[in-house]
XYZ file of N, CA, C and O in Angstrom:
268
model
N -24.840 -57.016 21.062
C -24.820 -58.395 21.521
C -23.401 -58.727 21.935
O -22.418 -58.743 21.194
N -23.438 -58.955 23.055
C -21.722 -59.692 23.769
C -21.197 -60.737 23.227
O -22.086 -61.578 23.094
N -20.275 -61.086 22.874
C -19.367 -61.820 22.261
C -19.670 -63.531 23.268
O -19.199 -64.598 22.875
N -20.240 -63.438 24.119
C -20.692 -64.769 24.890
C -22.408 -65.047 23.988
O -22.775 -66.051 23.379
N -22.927 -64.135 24.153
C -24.371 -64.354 24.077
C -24.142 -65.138 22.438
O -24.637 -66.192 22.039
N -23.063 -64.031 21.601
C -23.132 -65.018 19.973
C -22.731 -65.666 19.987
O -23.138 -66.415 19.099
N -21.399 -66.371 20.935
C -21.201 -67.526 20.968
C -21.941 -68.861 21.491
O -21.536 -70.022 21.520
N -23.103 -68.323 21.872
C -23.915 -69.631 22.697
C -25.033 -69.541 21.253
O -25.398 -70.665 20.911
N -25.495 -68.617 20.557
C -26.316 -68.488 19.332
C -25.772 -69.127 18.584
O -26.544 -69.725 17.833
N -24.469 -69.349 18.368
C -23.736 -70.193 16.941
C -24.033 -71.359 17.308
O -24.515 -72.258 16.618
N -23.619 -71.381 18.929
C -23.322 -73.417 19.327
C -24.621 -74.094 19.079
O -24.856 -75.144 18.481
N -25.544 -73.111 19.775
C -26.823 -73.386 19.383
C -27.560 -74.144 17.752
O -27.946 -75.261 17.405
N -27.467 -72.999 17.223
C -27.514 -72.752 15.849
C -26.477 -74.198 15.006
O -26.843 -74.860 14.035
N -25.565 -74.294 15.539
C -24.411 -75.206 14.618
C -25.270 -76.700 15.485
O -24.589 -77.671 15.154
N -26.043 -77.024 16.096
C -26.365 -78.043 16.774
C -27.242 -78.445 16.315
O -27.484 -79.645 16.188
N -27.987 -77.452 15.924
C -29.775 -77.567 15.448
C -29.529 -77.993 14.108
O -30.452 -78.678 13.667
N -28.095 -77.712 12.915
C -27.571 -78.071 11.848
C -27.218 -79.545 11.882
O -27.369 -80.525 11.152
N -26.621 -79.228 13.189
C -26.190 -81.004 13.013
C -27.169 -82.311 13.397
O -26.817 -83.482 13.257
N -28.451 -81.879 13.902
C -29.241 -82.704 14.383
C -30.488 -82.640 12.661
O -31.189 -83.525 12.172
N -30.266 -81.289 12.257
C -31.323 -81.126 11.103
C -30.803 -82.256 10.333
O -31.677 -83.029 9.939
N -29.107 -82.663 9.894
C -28.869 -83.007 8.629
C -28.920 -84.365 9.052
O -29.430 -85.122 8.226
N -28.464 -84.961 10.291
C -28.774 -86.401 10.737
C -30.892 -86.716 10.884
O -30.817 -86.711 12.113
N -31.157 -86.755 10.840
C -32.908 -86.202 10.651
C -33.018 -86.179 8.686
O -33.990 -86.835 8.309
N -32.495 -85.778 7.943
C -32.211 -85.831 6.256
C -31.861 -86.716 6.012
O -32.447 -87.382 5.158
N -30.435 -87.294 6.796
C -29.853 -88.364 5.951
C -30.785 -89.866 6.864
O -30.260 -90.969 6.712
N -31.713 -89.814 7.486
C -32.847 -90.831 7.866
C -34.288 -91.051 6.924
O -35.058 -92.010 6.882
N -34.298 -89.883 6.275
C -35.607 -89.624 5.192
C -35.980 -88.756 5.935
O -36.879 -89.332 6.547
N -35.912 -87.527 6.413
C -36.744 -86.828 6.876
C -37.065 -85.620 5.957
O -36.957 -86.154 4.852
N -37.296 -84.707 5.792
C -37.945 -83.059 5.795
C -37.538 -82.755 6.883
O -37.781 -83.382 7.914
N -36.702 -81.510 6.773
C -36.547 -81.178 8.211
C -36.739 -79.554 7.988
O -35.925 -79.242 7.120
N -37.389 -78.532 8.361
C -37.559 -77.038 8.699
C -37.023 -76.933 9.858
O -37.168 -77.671 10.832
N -36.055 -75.493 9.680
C -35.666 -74.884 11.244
C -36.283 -73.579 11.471
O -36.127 -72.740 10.583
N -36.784 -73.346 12.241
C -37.280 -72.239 12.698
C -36.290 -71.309 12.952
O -36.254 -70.939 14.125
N -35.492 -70.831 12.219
C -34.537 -69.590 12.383
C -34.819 -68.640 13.751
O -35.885 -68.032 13.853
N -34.132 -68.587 14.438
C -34.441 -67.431 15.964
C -35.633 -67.445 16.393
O -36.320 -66.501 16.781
N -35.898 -68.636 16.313
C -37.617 -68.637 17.128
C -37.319 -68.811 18.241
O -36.485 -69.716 18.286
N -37.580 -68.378 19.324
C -37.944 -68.280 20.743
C -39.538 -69.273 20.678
O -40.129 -69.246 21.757
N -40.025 -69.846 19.910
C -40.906 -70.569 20.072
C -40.536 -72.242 21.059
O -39.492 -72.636 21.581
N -42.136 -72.971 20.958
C -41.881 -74.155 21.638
C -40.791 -75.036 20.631
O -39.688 -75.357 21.073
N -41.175 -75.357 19.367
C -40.177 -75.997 18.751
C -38.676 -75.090 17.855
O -38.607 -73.877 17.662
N -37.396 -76.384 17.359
C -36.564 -75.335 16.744
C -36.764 -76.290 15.322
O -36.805 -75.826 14.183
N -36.857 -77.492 15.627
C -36.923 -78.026 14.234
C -38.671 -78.661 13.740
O -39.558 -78.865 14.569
N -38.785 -78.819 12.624
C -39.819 -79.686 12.272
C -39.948 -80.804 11.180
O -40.041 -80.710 9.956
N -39.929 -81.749 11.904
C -39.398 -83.228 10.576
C -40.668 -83.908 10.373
O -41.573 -83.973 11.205
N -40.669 -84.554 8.866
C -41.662 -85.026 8.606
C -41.108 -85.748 7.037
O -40.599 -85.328 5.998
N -41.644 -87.333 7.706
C -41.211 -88.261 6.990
C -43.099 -89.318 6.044
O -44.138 -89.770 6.524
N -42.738 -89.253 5.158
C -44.185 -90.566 4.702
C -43.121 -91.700 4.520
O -41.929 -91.867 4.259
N -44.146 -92.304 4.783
C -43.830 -93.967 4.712
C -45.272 -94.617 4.815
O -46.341 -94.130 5.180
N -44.938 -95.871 4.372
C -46.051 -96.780 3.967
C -45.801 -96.974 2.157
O -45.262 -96.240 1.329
N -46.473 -98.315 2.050
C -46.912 -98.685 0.645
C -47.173 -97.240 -0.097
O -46.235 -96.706 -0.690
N -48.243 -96.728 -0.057
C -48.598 -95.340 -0.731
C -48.317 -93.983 -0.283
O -49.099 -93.038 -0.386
N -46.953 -93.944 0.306
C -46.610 -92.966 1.471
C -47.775 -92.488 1.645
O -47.854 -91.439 1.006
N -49.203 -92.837 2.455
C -50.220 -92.097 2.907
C -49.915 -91.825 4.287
O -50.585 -90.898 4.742
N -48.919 -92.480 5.272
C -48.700 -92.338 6.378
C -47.723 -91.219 6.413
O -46.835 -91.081 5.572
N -47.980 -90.201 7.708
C -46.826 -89.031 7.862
C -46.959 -89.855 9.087
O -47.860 -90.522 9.597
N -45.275 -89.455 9.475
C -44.414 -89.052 11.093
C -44.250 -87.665 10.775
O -44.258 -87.276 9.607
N -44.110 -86.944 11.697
C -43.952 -85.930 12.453
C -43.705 -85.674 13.386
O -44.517 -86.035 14.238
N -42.469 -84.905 13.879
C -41.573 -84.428 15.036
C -41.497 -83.132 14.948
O -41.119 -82.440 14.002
N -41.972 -82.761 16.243
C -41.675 -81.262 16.138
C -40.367 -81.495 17.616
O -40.511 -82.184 18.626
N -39.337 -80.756 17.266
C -37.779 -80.995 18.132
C -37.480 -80.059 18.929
O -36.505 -79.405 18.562
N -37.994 -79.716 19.973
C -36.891 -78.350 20.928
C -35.248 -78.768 21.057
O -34.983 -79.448 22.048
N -33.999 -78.393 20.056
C -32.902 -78.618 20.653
C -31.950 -77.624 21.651
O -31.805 -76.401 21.635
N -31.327 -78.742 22.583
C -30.973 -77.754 23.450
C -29.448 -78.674 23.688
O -29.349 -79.890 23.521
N -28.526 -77.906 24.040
C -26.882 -78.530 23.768
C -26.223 -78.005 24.847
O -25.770 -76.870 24.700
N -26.024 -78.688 26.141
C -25.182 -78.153 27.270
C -23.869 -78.053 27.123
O -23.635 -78.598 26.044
N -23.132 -77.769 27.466
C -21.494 -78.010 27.864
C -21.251 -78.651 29.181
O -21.711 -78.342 30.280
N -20.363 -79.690 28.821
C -19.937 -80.025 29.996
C -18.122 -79.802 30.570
O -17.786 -80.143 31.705
């Protein structure tokens, strides 16, 4: 692996951290899909309501350009 390709895997990776822990400190659950090439990278899921019987759920593709 080229020293570009791991550097776009970290930025990546360090983004999906920083969006997971802002997503936590809101009430969430947050799962990352470690090196998934899948549709999503994160998956959050919050109850709320009187009897938390209500879920939210977000499933997150993150993606982090440079400008």
């Amino acid at each position: 692996v080229s020293g570009f390709a791991m550097s776009r895997y970290r930025s990546g990776r360090d983004f999906e951290h920083a969006v997971k822990h802002l997503l936590e400190r809101a009430g969430f659950t947050v799962t990352r899909a470690a090196g998934s090439k899948g549709p999503w990278d994160l998956v959050a899921v919050k109850f709320t309501g009187r009897s938390r019987a209500t879920v939210f759920v977000m499933l997150l593709q993150c993606k982090r350009r440079r400008r």
